[in-house]
Amino acid sequence: MTEHDDPVVLGPSSGVPELDERKLSTLAQVGHHWRNAVADTAAWHDALPVDPGLRAAAPDPRGRFSRVEFVRDGADPDVEATPHAGVMPTAGGRTLNLARRLALGRPLRSTAVLEERMRKVIALPVLSSDALSSVAYGPEAMLVVLVLAGSAGLALSLPIAAAIVVLMIAVGLSYRQTIRAYPRGGGSYIVASDNLGPWPGMIAAAGLMLDYVLTVAVSVAAGVAAITSAIPELAPDRVPLGLAAIAILLAGNLRGVRQAGAIFASPTYAFILAIALLVVVGVVDAAGRGFAATPHPPVHAVEGLSLLVVLRAFSSGATAMTGIEAISDGVPSFRPVEWRNARTTLTLMVSLLVAMFVGTIALIELDGIVPSSSQTVLSQLAHLHLGSGVLYAYVQAATALILLLAANTAYSDFPRLLFFLARDFRAPRLFLRLGDRLAFSNGIIVLSVAAAAIYVAFSGRTESLIPLFAVGVFLAFTLSQSGMVMFWRRKRGPNWRRALTINAIGAGLSAIVLVITGVTKFTEGAWLVVILVPLLACWFWRIRVHYDAVGRAIELHRIPVNDACRAVIPVATAGLGSQRKDEIGRAEGEESPDELAHLIVVPLASMDLAGMRTLAYAASLGQPMLAIHLSPDDDDADRFRRYWKTWGDLLPLQIVDSPYRSLVVPTTRYLEALHAQRPDLTITVLLPELIVRGWHRILHNQLDVRLRRALRNHPGIVVSTVPFHIPDG
Amino acid sequence: MTEHDDPVVLGPSSGVPELDERKLSTLAQVGHHWRNAVADTAAWHDALPVDPGLRAAAPDPRGRFSRVEFVRDGADPDVEATPHAGVMPTAGGRTLNLARRLALGRPLRSTAVLEERMRKVIALPVLSSDALSSVAYGPEAMLVVLVLAGSAGLALSLPIAAAIVVLMIAVGLSYRQTIRAYPRGGGSYIVASDNLGPWPGMIAAAGLMLDYVLTVAVSVAAGVAAITSAIPELAPDRVPLGLAAIAILLAGNLRGVRQAGAIFASPTYAFILAIALLVVVGVVDAAGRGFAATPHPPVHAVEGLSLLVVLRAFSSGATAMTGIEAISDGVPSFRPVEWRNARTTLTLMVSLLVAMFVGTIALIELDGIVPSSSQTVLSQLAHLHLGSGVLYAYVQAATALILLLAANTAYSDFPRLLFFLARDFRAPRLFLRLGDRLAFSNGIIVLSVAAAAIYVAFSGRTESLIPLFAVGVFLAFTLSQSGMVMFWRRKRGPNWRRALTINAIGAGLSAIVLVITGVTKFTEGAWLVVILVPLLACWFWRIRVHYDAVGRAIELHRIPVNDACRAVIPVATAGLGSQRKDEIGRAEGEESPDELAHLIVVPLASMDLAGMRTLAYAASLGQPMLAIHLSPDDDDADRFRRYWKTWGDLLPLQIVDSPYRSLVVPTTRYLEALHAQRPDLTITVLLPELIVRGWHRILHNQLDVRLRRALRNHPGIVVSTVPFHIPDG
C-alpha cells in the first residue's frame, strides 16, 4: 500500500533500463573509434581550468558558500549535493524553499527508501480500509435504485444482497490464488500484462486509474455525507468541504506520510466496531419485538419492478466490493512468509466485509429504513438504535474517517500504477520521479486534480458518482482474474486445476457484473468510463510507440569497420560547394569529434559590446565562422559595412538585404541555404542576448526564441545565445 | 497624415542611431586590439566551408530552391532576400503566407517608402476629416448637457457656441504659427519636447495617445449612431457594428492603404455638401416662416441652470474642435512651398469648421430640436428638412462615412506618434518596425485593441465617451502651444512678438478649457484620463531610463593601453584554484577572442546517441571540457561510472550525487561552484536535446528550458542545446 513495497523496483534509479552486454560492447567499440580523435586523455584532464571535485572550493565573496552545498566522502570520487544545493541563492528561491519545507518537511535522501513490513494486525486495517469502507455507501447505493420500484423493489434487497455476497466470496477466493502466484505484488495491470499481453494490461490499467480517481471522489463524497447527516447545517458546503478533504490528502501524501502506523489502523477498527455495535444493538432491539420487521413507510413506485431495476440495484450494491484487490497488490509489505500472511489477512477481510455487509442490509430490512436525500442510511440506523448522543457521533465520525482513509489508499495505488506504466514506457517518464519526500509527487498531484474536478463536476453527490464507479473496478477484476486463468494454464504447478477453476469462476462472475454494470448504468454515466478506458489505453500505447521510436533513434550503433578509412575534410582546406561530403543530410550521425565539421554563424544587429562579445566568443572557438547582418535597406547595409571596415574587417561578414524587413524567416532560410551547400556541417548560430529583468523584456526583441523555434526542426543546426547581462535600470 | 510624410525620418532603418566620430574611433581601437587574436584575417575567409554569397547555391534535392529565395546584384557583395525567403518551407508556413497575402497583399520593398505630396484640394479633405466630422457629435454633446437644465439651459446654446467659435479661431490661428515654425511637421509631442523639455513632451504624447484611441472609439460610435438613426432596427447591434468597423479599419491600415486618393477625399466633400444642403434648406424653411424659432417641446429640467452646467456644456461642445491639429502634423505631405499651402488649407478648414458648427447650432435653435436617445440631432434636422427619402439617406451616409474616415486619421497618427516615441527610446522599439506593407503594424494593432476595448466597455455610447475625450485633446493643445510660446521667445525672428502673442492666447484658452473639462467632467470619466496620462508618461520615462542603461552597458569602451600587457592564462597550462585571474567576476567584459577562457560542461543522463553527439560536439571545439552526471543514488552512480569506463574513460567526468533527487537546482549550483573557482571563465553548458513533435514534448523533460531559466541571471554562463531529431513515431 505504501509507495515503497518493493525497494528493488521503486527506487529512484529503478526506472532507468540497464545496458545489456551487447550494448556495452557497442559502447566500448564506439569508444575505440573515438580514441583517434581524443588522443591524449590525460591532456584533457590537465587542461581543466577548474577542479570538478570542488576540493579547493573558495568561499564565495557574497557568503553564498557559508552553507555547504557540496560535500565529498573521503575516497569516493563523487561530489554529493547537500539539501542546500537544492535551493537557488535568490530571495525567490529561498522563499520557495521555506514554503516547501513548511508544507512537506525536510527532503529525504534516496537511501531512505526502506521496506516497511506490516504485522497482520496492522496490515488488515491499512489494506482493507478501502474495501470495508464500501459498506458505508454500497448498501445505500443498492436501496436508492430499489426504492424506485417501491415496496416491491425494496423487498428484493435481501436476495440481491445474497448474490453480492456470493460474488464477494468468489472474488475473494480468486484473489487468494493471485497472492500465491504473485508474492511480489500482483496488481491487475501486472497480472493482465504478464498473462494476457500488453493491451489487456493497458486496459486494466486504464480501468484502474479511473477507479482510483473515482475512489477518491466517491469516498470523499460519502465521508462528507456522513458529516452532513450528523450536522445538516453543513449540507450546502458539500463542495468546499470535499475539496478541503482532497487538499488535506494531497498535502499529506506529498509529505510522504507513512501509512503503516497505528494512526492509520485505528479508523478501520473504529469503523468495524461501529458497525458491530450497530448490528448488535439492532439485533437486540429486533429480538425485543420478536424479529418482526418494521414495515417500510409507504413508498411511491416511480417505475415498475423490472429486471433492469434489479440488475441496476445489483451493480450499484456491488460497489461495496471495491478495494477487495488491495491486499493482493500489497503482498510485499507483509512480514515473511508474505504470501501466507497476506492470504490469511485477505480471508479475514472478506469475512469481515461479508459480515458487515450482511449485517447492515439485514438491519435495514428489519427496521424498514428507506434512503433519504438528507441523511445516509447508516446515519438513520445509528439514530434509530443509538439515539443522537455520543454513540451516534462515534458511528458517524468513524464512517467519515474510514472513508478518508479509503481515499488515501488511492493516493498510494494511483501513483504506483503510473510508476509501473512509466517504467514500461507506457506513461510519461516524469511519473518515475520521486519527490522530496520519496513520494511520487507527480502522480499524487494528477490524482488530486482529477478527483477534485470530478467531485466538483458532480457537486459531490455520491449517488451520481456511483454509476461511473463500478465499471472500472470490474473491468480490472475481470482482466486480472482472466490473466490468472492463463497463468495457471501455462505455469501448471501443484493444484493448478483447482486454482484455475477458482480464478475462472471469479473472472466469469466479474465479467457478468461488468456487462450488467456497463449496460444498466450506461446512460447514467458509465458511458463516460466506456469511452475513457479505451482512449486512455490507446494513449498508453501511443506513448510506448513514441518511446520505442526514441529508443531506436538514440541507440548507439556499431561503427562499420570500413568507416575507419573515412575521408574527413580538414576544416582549414574545406572548399566550397563542389567538395561536399557524400552523406548529404547526415548532419546528426554518429560521429567522433574529429568527424564533426563546424561553421559558426553570428547574426549581428549592431557593433556594440554584446555583439562584440558574441563575436569574440565565436572566434575564440577557433572554428570557421561567418558574421551576418540583415539590412532592411541599402542605407543600413552601407552603414554597417562602414562600421565593419572601421573595426578592421577582421572576420568574414555577409550582409543579407531583407528589403521586406522581416528578420527571422530570411535568417532561417539563409542558414538553410548555407547548410544545403554542406549538409554534413554542424552550423552553430550564436546570437547576442541582452538579459534584462521583468517587464523590460518586451522592450527587446526575442530574436533567439523566435529563431530557435524556426530552426527547431532543422537537423544539424544549433542555436545558442551569448548572454550579456544588463544591470537593472 | 499618412505614415510616410517624411521618408528621411520614417524609413525602416531610421530608428537606428548612427555611431558618431568618437564611437567610430573606439570601434577602430577595439579592432586594433583584436588584431593579435584574429591574426591572419585571410585565413578566416579561406577556412569558410561554404560560400556565404550563395554563388554556388546548389539546387536543393527537395526542390526547395525552385523558388529563388536569394539573389545577387552583379557587383553588390550583398545577398538579397526575395519575398520567397520570407516564407517557411513548411505546410504551416505556406498557409500562413497565403493568408497574409490574401489579407494584406504582396509585401512592399523598403524602397517603396515614397513621399506622397498632396494638392490642397486633396489635402483639405484628407487632413480635415477628423476636425470637420466633429460637427456630427460636438453640437449634440453640448445640447445633451444643456437639456438637463430644461428650456433655460437650451436657451444658452447660442452664447456657448459663440465661445467655442472664438476658441476655434484662436486655436486655428495659433496652429498657423506652428506650421510656419515646424515645416517638417509639428505634432504636439515634438513641439512640446523641443521647447518645454522631455516631461511636457511625454505628457503631451500620453494625452495624444489616449486622444487617438478615443477618436477611434467616439468616431465609430457616432458613425454607428448615424446608421442606427436611419435604421433603428440596428440599434441593438451597436456593439458588433462598431467592432466590425474597427476590424475594417485594422485590416485596411495593415494593408497600408494610401489616404491621399480621391476615395479618401470624397466623404469629406460629401459631408460638407450634406451640412451645406441641410443649412441652406433649413434657412430657406425658416425664411418661409419669417425666421421665427420653433419653440422647444416642453423639457423637464433635471437640475437647475448653474455655472457648472454651462461649463460642462461648453467643454462637451468643444469636442467639435478635435482634429484641428491634424494639418500642422502633416505639413510635409503638402506640395511646395509646404508651409504656405498648409497654412492656406488650415485657414480654409477652420473657416469651414466654424461655418458648419455655427450653421448646425443655428438650425437646431431655429427648429427647436432637442437631443433624443433614439436619433441623432443631425438625423432629426435631416428628417425635418429633407424628409425621409434619398436626401436624408445621403446626409446620414455622408456622416457615417466621414466619421469612419476620421477614425482612420487616428490610424495614421497613433502609430506615427509611437514611432517618434520609440525613436527617442520612450516606447518599445518594436514600434519602429515597418510591416509587410510599410505600415507600422504593431501600433495599428495596439490602437485597434485599445479602441475596441473602450468601445465595448462603454457599449458604444457616444455620450458616455465624450467626457473622456476632451481632456487629452486640450492637454496636447495647451502643451503644444505653450511650447510655441517658448519657441518664439528663444528663436525670435521676424514678427516673433505677434506670433508669440497668438500662441499665448491659444495656449491660454486651451488651458482654460482643459481645466474646465478636467473639473466638470471629472466624475463622469475624465478622472480616468487624469490618472492614465501621468501613468503613461511615467512609463515612457521608465522605458527611456531602461534603454539608456542598456545603451551605457553595451557601449564599446576604449581599451586601456596598459591592458595590452595582459596576462592571459593559456588554456593548456591553466591550473586550479590558486591561479585565478585577478579580475574576479569579470565574466562578460570587453575581451578579444584570445582573452576568453572557456570551459565546456556537458550534463549527461545516459550514454546514448544524443549524448555521444553532444560529447563529440563539445570535444570537437577543442576547449577544456567536463562531463557531469547527476545520480539520485549510489547504484546509479556506479552504473554510470561503469559505462563511462567501458566507453574508454576518454574525457573528464564528474559524478554529482544528488541524494535528494532534484536535477536542475543542484546542476545550477554546481556550475556556480565551478564558476566561483574561476570567475573569468566563460562556461558553456551543452545539453543534448531530443527534438520531438507536438504533444510528445510532455514525454521528455525540458531540462534545457529549466536550466536556461535557472542560469539566466548568472553572468558568464552560456546554456546551449545540441539538438537530436527523432523521426515521428
Tab-separated table of C-alpha atoms in Angstrom, chain B residues 15 44 66 83 149 266 312-313 334 336 377 398 426 431 468 489 520 572 574 604 606 608 647 657 662 685 693 718:
chain	number	residue	atom	x	y	z
B	15	GLY	CA	15.254	54.261	-35.842
B	44	TRP	CA	39.423	33.078	-41.670
B	66	SER	CA	12.864	26.101	-57.357
B	83	PRO	CA	9.781	37.527	-50.892
B	149	ALA	CA	-31.368	72.378	-17.218
B	266	SER	CA	-14.833	62.322	-51.294
B	312	ARG	CA	-19.892	71.230	-18.823
B	313	ALA	CA	-21.892	72.091	-21.924
B	334	PHE	CA	1.838	69.251	-48.961
B	336	PRO	CA	5.963	73.007	-52.045
B	377	VAL	CA	-29.656	65.700	-33.739
B	398	ALA	CA	-22.050	61.015	-45.602
B	426	ARG	CA	10.483	56.264	-24.974
B	431	PHE	CA	7.016	50.220	-32.732
B	468	LEU	CA	-13.110	61.250	-21.556
B	489	ARG	CA	10.881	83.614	-27.081
B	520	THR	CA	-16.538	69.495	-14.682
B	572	ALA	CA	46.565	24.190	-21.807
B	574	ALA	CA	45.675	26.656	-16.753
B	604	LEU	CA	24.811	13.669	-19.423
B	606	SER	CA	22.835	8.428	-20.350
B	608	ASP	CA	23.081	7.223	-25.920
B	647	TRP	CA	33.489	3.529	-23.255
B	657	ASP	CA	25.356	12.644	-6.233
B	662	SER	CA	16.401	17.190	-7.817
B	685	VAL	CA	26.709	24.229	-20.746
B	693	ARG	CA	6.874	16.981	-32.301
B	718	VAL	CA	26.089	30.138	-21.844
